[in-house]
Coordinates of C-alpha atoms and ligand atoms in Angstrom, one line a residue:
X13 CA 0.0 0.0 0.0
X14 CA 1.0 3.7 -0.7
X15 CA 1.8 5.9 2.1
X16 CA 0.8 8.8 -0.6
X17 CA -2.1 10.6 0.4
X18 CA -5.2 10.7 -2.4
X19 CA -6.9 13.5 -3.4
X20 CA -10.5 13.9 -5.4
X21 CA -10.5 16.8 -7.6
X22 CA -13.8 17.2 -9.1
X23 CA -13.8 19.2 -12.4
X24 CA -10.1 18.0 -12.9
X25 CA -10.3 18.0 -16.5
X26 CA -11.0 21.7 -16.6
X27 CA -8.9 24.9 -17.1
X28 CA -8.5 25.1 -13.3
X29 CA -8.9 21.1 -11.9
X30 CA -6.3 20.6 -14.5
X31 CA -3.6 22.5 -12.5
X32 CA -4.7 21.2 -9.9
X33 CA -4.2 17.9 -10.7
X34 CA -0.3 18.7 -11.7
X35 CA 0.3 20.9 -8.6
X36 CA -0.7 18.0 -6.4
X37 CA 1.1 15.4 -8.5
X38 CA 4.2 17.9 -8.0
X39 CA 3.7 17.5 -3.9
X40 CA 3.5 13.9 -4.1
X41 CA 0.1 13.2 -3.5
X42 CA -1.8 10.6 -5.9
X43 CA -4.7 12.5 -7.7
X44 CA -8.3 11.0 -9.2
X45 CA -9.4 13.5 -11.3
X46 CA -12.9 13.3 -12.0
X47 CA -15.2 15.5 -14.5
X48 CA -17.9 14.5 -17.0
X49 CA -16.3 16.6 -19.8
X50 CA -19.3 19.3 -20.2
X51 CA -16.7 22.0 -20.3
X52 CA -13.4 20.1 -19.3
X53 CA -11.3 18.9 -21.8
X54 CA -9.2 15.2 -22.2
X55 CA -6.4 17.3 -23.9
X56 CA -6.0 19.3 -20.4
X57 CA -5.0 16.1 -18.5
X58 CA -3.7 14.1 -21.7
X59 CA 0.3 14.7 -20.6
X60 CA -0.2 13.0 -17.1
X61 CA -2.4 10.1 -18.3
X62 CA 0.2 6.9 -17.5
X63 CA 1.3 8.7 -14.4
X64 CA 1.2 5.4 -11.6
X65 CA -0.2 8.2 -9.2
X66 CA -3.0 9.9 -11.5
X67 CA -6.1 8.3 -12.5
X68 CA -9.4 9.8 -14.4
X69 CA -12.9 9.2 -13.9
X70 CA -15.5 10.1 -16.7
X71 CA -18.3 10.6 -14.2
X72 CA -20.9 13.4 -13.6
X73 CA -20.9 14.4 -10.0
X74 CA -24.7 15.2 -9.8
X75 CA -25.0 11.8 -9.3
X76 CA -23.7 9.4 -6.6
X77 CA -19.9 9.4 -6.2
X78 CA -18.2 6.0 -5.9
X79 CA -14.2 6.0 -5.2
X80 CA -13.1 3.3 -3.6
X81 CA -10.0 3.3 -1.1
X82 CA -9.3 5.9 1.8
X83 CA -9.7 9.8 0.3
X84 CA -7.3 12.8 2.3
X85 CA -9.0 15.3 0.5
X86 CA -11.6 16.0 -2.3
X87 CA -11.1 19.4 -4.5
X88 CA -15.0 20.4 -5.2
X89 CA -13.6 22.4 -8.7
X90 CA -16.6 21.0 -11.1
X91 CA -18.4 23.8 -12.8
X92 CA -18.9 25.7 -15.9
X93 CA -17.3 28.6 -14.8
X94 CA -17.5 31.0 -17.4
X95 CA -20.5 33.5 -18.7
X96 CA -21.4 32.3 -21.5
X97 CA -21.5 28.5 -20.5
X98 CA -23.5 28.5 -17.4
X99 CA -25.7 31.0 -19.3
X100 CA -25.9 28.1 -22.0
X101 CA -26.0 25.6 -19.5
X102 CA -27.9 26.9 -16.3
X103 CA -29.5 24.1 -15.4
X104 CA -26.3 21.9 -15.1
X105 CA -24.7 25.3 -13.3
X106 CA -27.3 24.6 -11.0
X107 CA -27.2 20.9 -10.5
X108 CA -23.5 20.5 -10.1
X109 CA -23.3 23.5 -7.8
X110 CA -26.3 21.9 -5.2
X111 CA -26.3 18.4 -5.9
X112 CA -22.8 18.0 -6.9
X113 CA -22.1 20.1 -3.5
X114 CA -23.9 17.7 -1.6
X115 CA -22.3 14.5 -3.5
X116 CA -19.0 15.1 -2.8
X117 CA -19.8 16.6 0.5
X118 CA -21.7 13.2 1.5
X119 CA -18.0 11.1 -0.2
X120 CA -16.2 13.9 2.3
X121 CA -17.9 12.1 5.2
X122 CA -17.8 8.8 4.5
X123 CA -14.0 8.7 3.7
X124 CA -13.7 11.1 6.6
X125 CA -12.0 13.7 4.1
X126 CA -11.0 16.8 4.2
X127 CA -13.5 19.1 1.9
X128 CA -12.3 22.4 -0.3
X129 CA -15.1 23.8 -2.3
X130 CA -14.4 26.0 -5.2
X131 CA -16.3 29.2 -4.6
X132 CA -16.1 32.8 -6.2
X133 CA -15.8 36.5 -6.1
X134 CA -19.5 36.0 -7.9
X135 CA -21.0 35.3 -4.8
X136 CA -20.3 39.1 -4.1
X137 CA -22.4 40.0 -7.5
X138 CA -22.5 43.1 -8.3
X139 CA -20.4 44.2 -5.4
X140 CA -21.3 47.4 -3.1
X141 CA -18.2 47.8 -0.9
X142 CA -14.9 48.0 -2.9
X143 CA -12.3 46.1 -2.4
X144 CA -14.2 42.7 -1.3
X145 CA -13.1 41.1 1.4
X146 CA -14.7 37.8 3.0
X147 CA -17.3 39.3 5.6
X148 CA -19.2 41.3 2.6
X149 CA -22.2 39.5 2.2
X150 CA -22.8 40.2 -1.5
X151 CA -25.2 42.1 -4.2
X152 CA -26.7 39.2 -6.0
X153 CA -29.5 39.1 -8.1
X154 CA -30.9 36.0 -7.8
X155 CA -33.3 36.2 -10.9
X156 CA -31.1 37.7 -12.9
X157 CA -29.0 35.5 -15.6
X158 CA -26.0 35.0 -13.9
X159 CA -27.6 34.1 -10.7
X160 CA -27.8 30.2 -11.7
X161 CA -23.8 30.8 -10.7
X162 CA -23.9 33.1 -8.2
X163 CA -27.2 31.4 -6.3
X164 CA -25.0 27.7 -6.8
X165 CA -22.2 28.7 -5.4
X166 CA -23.6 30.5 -3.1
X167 CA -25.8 27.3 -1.7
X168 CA -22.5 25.3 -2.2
X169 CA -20.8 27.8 0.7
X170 CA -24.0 27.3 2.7
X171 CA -24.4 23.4 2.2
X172 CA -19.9 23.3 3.2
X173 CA -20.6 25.2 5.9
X174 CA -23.8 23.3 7.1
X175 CA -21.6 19.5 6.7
X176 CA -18.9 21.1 8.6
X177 CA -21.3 22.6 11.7
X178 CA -23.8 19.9 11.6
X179 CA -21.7 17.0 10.3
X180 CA -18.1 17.9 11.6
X181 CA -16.5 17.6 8.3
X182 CA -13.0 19.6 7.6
X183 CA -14.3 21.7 5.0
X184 CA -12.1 24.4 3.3
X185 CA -13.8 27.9 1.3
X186 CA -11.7 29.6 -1.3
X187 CA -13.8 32.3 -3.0
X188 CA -11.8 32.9 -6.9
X189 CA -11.5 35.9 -8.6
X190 CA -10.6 36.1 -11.9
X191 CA -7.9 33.9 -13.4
X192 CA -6.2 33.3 -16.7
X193 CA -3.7 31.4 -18.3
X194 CA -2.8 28.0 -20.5
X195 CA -6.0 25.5 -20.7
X196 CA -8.5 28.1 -21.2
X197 CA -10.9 27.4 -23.6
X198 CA -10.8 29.8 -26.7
X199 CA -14.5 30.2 -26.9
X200 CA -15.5 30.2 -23.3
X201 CA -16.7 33.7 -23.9
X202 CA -14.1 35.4 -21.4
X203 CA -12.9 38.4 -22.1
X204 CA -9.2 36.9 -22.0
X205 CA -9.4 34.4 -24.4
X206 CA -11.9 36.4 -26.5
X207 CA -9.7 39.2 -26.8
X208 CA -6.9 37.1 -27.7
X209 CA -8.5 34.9 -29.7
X210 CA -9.7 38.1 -31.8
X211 CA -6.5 39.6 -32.3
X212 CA -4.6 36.8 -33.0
X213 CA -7.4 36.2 -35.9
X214 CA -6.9 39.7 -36.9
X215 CA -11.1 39.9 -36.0
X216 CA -12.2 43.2 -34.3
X217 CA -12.0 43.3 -30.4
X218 CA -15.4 43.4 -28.6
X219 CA -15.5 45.3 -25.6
X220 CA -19.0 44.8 -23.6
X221 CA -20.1 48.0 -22.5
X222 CA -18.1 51.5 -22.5
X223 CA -15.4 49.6 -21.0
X224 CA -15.0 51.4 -17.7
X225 CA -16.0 48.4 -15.9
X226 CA -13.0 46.8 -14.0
X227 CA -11.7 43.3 -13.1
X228 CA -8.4 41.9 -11.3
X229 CA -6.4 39.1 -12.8
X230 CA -5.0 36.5 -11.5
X231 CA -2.5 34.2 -13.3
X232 CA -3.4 30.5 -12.5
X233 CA 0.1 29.4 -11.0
X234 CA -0.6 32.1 -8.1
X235 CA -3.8 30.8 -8.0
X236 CA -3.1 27.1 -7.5
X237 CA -0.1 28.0 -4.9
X238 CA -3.0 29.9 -2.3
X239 CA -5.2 26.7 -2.9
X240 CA -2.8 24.1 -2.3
X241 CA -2.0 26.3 0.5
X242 CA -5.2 26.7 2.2
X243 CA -5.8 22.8 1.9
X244 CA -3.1 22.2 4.4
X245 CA -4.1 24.8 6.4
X246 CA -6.5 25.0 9.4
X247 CA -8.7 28.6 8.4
X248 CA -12.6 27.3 8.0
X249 CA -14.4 30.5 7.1
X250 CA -13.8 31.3 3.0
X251 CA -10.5 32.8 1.7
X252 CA -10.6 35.5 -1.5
X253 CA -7.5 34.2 -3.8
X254 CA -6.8 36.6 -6.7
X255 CA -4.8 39.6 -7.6
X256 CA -5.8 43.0 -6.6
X257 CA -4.0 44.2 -9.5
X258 CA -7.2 46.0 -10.8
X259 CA -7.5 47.3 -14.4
X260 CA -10.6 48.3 -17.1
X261 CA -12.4 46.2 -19.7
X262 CA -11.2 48.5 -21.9
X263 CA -7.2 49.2 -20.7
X264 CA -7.1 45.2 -20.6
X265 CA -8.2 45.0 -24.5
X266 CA -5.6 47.5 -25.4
X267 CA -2.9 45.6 -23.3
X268 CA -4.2 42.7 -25.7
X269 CA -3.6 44.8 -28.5
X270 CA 0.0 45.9 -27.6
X271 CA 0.9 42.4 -26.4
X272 CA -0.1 41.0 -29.8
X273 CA 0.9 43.7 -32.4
X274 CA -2.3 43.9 -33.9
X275 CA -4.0 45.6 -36.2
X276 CA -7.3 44.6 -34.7
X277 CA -10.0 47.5 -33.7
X278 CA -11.4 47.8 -30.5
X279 CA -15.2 47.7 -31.0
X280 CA -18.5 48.3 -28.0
X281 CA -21.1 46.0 -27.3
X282 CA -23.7 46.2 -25.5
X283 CA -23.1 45.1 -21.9
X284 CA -24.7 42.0 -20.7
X285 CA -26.8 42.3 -17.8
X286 CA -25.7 42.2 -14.0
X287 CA -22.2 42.4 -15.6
X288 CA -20.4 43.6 -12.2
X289 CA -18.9 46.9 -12.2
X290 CA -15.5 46.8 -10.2
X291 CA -14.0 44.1 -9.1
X292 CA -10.8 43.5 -7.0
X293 CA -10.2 40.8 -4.0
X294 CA -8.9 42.1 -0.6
X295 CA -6.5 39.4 0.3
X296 CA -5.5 40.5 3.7
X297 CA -6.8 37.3 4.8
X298 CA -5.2 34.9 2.8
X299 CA -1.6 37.1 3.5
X300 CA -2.3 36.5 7.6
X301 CA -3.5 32.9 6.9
X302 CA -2.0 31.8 4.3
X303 CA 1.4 33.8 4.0
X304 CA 0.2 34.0 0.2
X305 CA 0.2 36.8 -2.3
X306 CA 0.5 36.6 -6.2
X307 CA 3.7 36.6 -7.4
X308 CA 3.2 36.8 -11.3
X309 CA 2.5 40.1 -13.0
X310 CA 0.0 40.3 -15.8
X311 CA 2.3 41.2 -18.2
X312 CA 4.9 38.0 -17.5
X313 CA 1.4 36.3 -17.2
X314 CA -0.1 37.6 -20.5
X315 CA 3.5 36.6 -22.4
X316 CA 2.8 32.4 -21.3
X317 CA -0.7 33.0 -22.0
X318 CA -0.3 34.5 -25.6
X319 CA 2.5 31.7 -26.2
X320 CA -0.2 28.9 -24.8
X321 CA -2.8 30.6 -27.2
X322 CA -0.8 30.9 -30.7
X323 CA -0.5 27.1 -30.4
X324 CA -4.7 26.6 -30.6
X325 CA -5.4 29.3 -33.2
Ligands
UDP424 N1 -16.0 41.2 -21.7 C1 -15.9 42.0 -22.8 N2 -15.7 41.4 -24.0 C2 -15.8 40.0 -24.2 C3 -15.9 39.2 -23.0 C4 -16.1 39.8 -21.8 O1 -15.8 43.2 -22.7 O2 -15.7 39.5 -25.3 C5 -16.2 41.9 -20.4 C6 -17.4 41.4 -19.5 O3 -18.5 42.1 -19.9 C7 -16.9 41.7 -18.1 C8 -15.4 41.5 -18.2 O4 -15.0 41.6 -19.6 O5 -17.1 43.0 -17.8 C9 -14.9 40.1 -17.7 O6 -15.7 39.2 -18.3 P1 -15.4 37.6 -18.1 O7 -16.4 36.9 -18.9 O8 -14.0 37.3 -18.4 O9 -15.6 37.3 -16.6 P2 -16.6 37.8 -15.4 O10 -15.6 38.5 -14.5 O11 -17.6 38.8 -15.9 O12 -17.2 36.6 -14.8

């Protein structure tokens, strides 16, 4: 028997759960990733496949969750994550973030595991204080078409937090901001890969709105670090990971521009409804906690990014 310890990551075959997977690999740990390839990819996980200490699932974790053999820890990352796909998917954005919550919360228990769940800045919606940090309780519309995210996610805190109180299972919170790099889809609609995609294809840039509305990026190796970090540690409440590096919609596209050397225009369109205004994550918690702060810059981000995105043009 291996002395490794096993970690679940649910959603590992996506942009995120892909990293994941490879960061934990990296520590030693033997990794099931499981995902039912809505939005995750087999070419994400492809490289590690024949690894002794990674395994995939094809399994969709609205419904019951076998794994058999003792479970550390289970990463709750399954989602679609971006816009456009839980606004083309919102019933599965639904499903997976309250059943598939409560599936791998149940697995948590019986394997006596510790629990992270994948939350977001969404669940501050369109936020009223500025920065967010964790105690804000959030502007969310729960009607509205992004709330099939924000409403999930925001059951899938409530649901962690009622296994931990009720059930006494080690559950973890990290609330994520947004984040970019290699293995994001071209056409998940974000305005990082759309942008880049665009220029790259010479195609005009489309900015959503006037523009002014801002957003803090996070590159995903920064990201991954203040996860792994927070699953070893002993903080409960949720944790805001992301950059406060805060910048426009519309000074992001021209960084795109200047990045790529394109000739591509900058065009408006119209902005989509409950689109938050500002956005920027107040990590004073994670720095006390965590010792963690972003080390990457967006523009040595951007470079690996562009490099990852020429390739799938
Ligand atoms: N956005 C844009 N053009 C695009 C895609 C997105 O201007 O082609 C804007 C979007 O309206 C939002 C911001 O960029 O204000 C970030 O959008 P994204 O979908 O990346 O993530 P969000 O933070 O809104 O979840």
């Amino acid at each position: 028997m291996s002395t490794k310890k096993r970690v679940l990551i649910t959603g590992g075959a996506g942009f995120l759960g892909s990293h994941l997977c490879e960061k934990y690999l990296n520590k030693g740990w033997q990794v099931i990733a499981m995902d039912n390839l809505l939005t995750g990819s087999m070419d994400n996980i492809e490289h590690l496949i024949g690894n002794d200490d990674f395994s995939f699932v094809k399994h969709d974790v609205t419904n019951y969750i076998h794994v058999s053999g003792d479970l550390d820890l289970i990463l709750h990352f399954a989602s679609p994550a971006s816009p456009i796909d839980y606004l083309k998917m919102p019933i599965q954005t639904l499903k997976v973030g309250s059943l598939g919550t409560h599936k791998a919360l149940g697995l948590a228990k019986a394997k006596n595991a510790r629990f992270l769940l994948a939350s977001t800045s969404e669940v501050y919606g369109d936020p009223l204080i500025h920065p967010q940090n964790e105690t804000y309780w959030g502007n969310v519309n729960p009607i509205g078409i992004r709330g099939v995210y924000d409403e999930a996610k925001r059951f899938a805190e409530a649901m962690t937090m009622g296994y931990h109180r009720f059930h006494g299972v080690e559950t973890r919170i990290v609330r994520i901001f947004n984040t970019y790099g290699p293995r994001m889809r071209l056409d998940d609609g974000r305005a990082l890969p759309a942008f880049m995609a665009q220029a790259l294809r010479g195609e005009d840039i489309t900015v959503f709105g006037d523009g002014s509305q801002t957003r803090s990026f996070c590159f995903v190796e920064d990201l991954v670090e203040g996860i792994y970090r927070l699953s070893q540690s002993d903080y409960v409440n949720p944790v805001n990971i992301g950059n406060p590096d805060e910048i426009s919609i519309m000074d992001f596209a021209k960084e795109v521009v200047k990045l790529t050397n394109t000739k591509s225009k900058i065009i408006n369109k119209p902005l989509p409804q409950d689109d938050p205004k500002i956005r920027q994550p107040d990590i004073t918690v994670a720095k006390a906690v965590l010792n963690w702060e972003p080390e990457v810059s967006r523009s040595e981000g951007l470079k690996i990014t562009l490099d990852y995105f020429m390739k799938k043009v």
